Coordinates of C-alpha atoms in Angstrom, one line a residue:
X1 CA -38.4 145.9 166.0
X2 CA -34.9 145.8 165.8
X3 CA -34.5 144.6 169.5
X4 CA -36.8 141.8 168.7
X5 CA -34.3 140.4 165.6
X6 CA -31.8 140.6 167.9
X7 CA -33.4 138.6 170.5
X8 CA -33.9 136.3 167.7
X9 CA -30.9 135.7 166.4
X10 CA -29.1 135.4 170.1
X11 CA -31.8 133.1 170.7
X12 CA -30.6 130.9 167.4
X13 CA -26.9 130.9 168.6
X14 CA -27.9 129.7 171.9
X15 CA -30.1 126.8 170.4
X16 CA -27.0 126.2 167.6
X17 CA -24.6 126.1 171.0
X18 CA -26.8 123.7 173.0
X19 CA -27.3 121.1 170.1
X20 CA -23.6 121.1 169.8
X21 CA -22.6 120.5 173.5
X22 CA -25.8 117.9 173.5
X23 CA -23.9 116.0 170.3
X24 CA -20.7 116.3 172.0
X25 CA -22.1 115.0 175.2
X26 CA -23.6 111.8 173.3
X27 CA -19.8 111.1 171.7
X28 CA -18.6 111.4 174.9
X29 CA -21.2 108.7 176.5
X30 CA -20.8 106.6 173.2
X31 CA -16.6 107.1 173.7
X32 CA -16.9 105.9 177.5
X33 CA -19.6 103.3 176.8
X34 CA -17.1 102.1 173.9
X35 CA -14.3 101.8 176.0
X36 CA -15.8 99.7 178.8
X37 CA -16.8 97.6 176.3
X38 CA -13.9 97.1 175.4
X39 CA -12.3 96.7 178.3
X40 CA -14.9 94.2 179.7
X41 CA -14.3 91.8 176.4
X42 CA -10.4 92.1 175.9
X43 CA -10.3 90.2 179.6
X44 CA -12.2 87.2 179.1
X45 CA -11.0 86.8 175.1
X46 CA -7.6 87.0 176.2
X47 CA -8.3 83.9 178.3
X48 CA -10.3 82.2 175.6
X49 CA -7.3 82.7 173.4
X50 CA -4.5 81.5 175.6
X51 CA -6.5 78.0 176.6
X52 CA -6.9 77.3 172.7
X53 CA -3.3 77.9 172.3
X54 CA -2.5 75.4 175.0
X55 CA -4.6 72.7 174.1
X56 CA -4.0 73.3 170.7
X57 CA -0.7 72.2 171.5
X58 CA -1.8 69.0 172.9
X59 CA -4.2 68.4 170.3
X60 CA -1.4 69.1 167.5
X61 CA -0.3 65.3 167.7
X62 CA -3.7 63.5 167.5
X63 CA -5.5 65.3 164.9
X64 CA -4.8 67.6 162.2
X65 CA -9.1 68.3 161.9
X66 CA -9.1 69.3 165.7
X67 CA -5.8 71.5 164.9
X68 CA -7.6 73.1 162.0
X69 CA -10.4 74.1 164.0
X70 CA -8.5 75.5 166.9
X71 CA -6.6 77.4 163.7
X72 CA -9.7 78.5 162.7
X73 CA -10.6 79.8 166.2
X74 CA -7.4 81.2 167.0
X75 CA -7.8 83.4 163.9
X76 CA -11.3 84.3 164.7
X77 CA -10.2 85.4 168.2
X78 CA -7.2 87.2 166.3
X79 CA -10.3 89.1 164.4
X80 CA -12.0 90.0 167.5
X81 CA -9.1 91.6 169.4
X82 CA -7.9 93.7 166.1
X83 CA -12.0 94.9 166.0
X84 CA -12.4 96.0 169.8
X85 CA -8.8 97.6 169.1
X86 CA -10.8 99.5 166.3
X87 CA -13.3 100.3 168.8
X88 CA -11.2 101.8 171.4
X89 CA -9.5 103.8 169.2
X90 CA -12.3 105.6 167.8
X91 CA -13.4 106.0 171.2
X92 CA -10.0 107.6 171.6
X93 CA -8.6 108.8 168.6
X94 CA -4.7 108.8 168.3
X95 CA -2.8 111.8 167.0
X96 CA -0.9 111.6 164.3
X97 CA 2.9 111.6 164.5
X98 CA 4.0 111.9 160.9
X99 CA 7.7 112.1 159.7
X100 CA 10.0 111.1 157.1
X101 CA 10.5 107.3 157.0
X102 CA 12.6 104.9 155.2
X103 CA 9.9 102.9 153.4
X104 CA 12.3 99.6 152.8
X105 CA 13.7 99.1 156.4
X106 CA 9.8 99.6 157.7
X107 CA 8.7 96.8 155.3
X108 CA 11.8 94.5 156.2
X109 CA 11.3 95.1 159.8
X110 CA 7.5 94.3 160.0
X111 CA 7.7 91.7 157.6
X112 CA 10.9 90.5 159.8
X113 CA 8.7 91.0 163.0
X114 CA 5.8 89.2 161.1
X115 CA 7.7 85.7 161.1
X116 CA 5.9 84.0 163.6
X117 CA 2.4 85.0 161.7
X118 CA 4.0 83.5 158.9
X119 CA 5.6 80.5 160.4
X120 CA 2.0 79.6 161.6
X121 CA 0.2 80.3 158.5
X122 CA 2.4 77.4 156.6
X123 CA 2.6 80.5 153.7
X124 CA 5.4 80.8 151.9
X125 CA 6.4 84.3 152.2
X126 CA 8.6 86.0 149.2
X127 CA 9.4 89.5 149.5
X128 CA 10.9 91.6 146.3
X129 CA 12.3 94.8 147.5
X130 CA 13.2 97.5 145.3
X131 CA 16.3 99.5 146.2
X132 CA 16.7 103.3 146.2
X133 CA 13.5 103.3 147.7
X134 CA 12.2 107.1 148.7
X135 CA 11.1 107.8 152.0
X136 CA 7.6 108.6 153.1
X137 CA 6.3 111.2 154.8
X138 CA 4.1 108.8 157.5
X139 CA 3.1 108.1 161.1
X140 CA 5.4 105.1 161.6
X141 CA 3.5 103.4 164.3
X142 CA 0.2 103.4 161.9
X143 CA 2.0 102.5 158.3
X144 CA 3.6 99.4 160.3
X145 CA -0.1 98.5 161.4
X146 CA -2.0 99.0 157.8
X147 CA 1.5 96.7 156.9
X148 CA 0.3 94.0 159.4
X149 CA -2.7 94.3 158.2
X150 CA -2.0 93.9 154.8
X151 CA 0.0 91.0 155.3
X152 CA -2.7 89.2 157.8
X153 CA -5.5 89.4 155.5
X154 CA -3.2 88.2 152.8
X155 CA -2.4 84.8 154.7
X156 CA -6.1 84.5 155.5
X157 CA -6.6 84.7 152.0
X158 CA -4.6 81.7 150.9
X159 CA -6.6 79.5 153.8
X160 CA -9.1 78.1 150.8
X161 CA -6.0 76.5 148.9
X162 CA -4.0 73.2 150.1
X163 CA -1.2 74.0 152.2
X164 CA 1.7 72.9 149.8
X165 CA 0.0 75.9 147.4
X166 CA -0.2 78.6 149.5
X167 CA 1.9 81.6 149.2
X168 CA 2.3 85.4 149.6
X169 CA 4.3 87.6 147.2
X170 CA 5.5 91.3 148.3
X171 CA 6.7 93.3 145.7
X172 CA 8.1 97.2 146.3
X173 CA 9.0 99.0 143.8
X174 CA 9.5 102.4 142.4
X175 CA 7.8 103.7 139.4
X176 CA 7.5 106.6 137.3
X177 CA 4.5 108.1 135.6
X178 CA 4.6 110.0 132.1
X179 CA 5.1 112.9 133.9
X180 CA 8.3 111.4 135.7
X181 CA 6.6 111.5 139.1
X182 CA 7.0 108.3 141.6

């Protein structure tokens, strides 16, 4: 009797074991499958994008409806590449490289580095700072990206009011609780 429970139970482990290779083996075909996809799409939308830029700038002159739609384009494109770079990185995910960082010069810099998004946009871009800012305990290479982010889907945002209205306030600050916490 006992031999038999035994039997049973290795016999559970092995079955637990083989489901769990099997679902690793299917994230591994959904990881490769992702990444060829991918790769296969980044190719030809690269190409798409760069002849909309250049006869955009041809077009700039003639019509402002034409430039609006290759705007509109360009930023759908934009949308596209920042998706399949989703894609591929949860068919590869990146480690994490956390470590203490000063959060004002990362704003400044990627808001600095941001200029030409702006300068397209026709935003008006206002940044309020705070000083004595702490550092934060972040992967520096991801907080710049959620930054970019940020700052992209807040210029997309303003696209539904007149140009001479649109604008983008940043405002970092420092602030205590009750409890005197930041």
């Amino acid at each position: 009797m006992q031999d038999i429970n035994e039997e049973k139970i290795l016999a559970k482990q092995v079955q637990k074991e083989s489901q769990k290779r099997q679902a690793s083996e299917k994230l591994a075909a959904i990881g490769q499958a992702s990444t060829t996809i991918v790769h296969n799409l980044h190719n030809p939308l690269y190409s798409i994008k760069m002849a909309l830029q250049m006869s955009q700038r041809h077009y700039v002159k003639q019509e402002t409806q034409n430039n609006e739609l290759f705007s509109i384009a360009l930023e759908q494109i934009s949308y596209m590449e920042k998706t399949l770079d989703d894609l591929l990185s949860f068919s590869r995910p990146e480690k994490l490289n956390p470590e203490w960082i000063p959060i004002k010069q990362v704003i400044e810099s990627t808001l600095s580095c941001q200029h030409k998004l702006v300068k397209e946009s026709n935003d008006v871009i206002s940044s309020i700072i705070g000083n004595n800012l702490p550092h934060v305990f972040a992967d520096i290479t991801k907080f710049r990206r959620i930054l970019q982010n940020l700052l992209a889907n807040a210029i997309q945002a303003t696209y539904i009011l007149p140009t001479s209205k649109r604008s983008v306030i940043i405002k970092v600050k420092k602030e205590f609780n009750d409890s005197k916490q930041f």
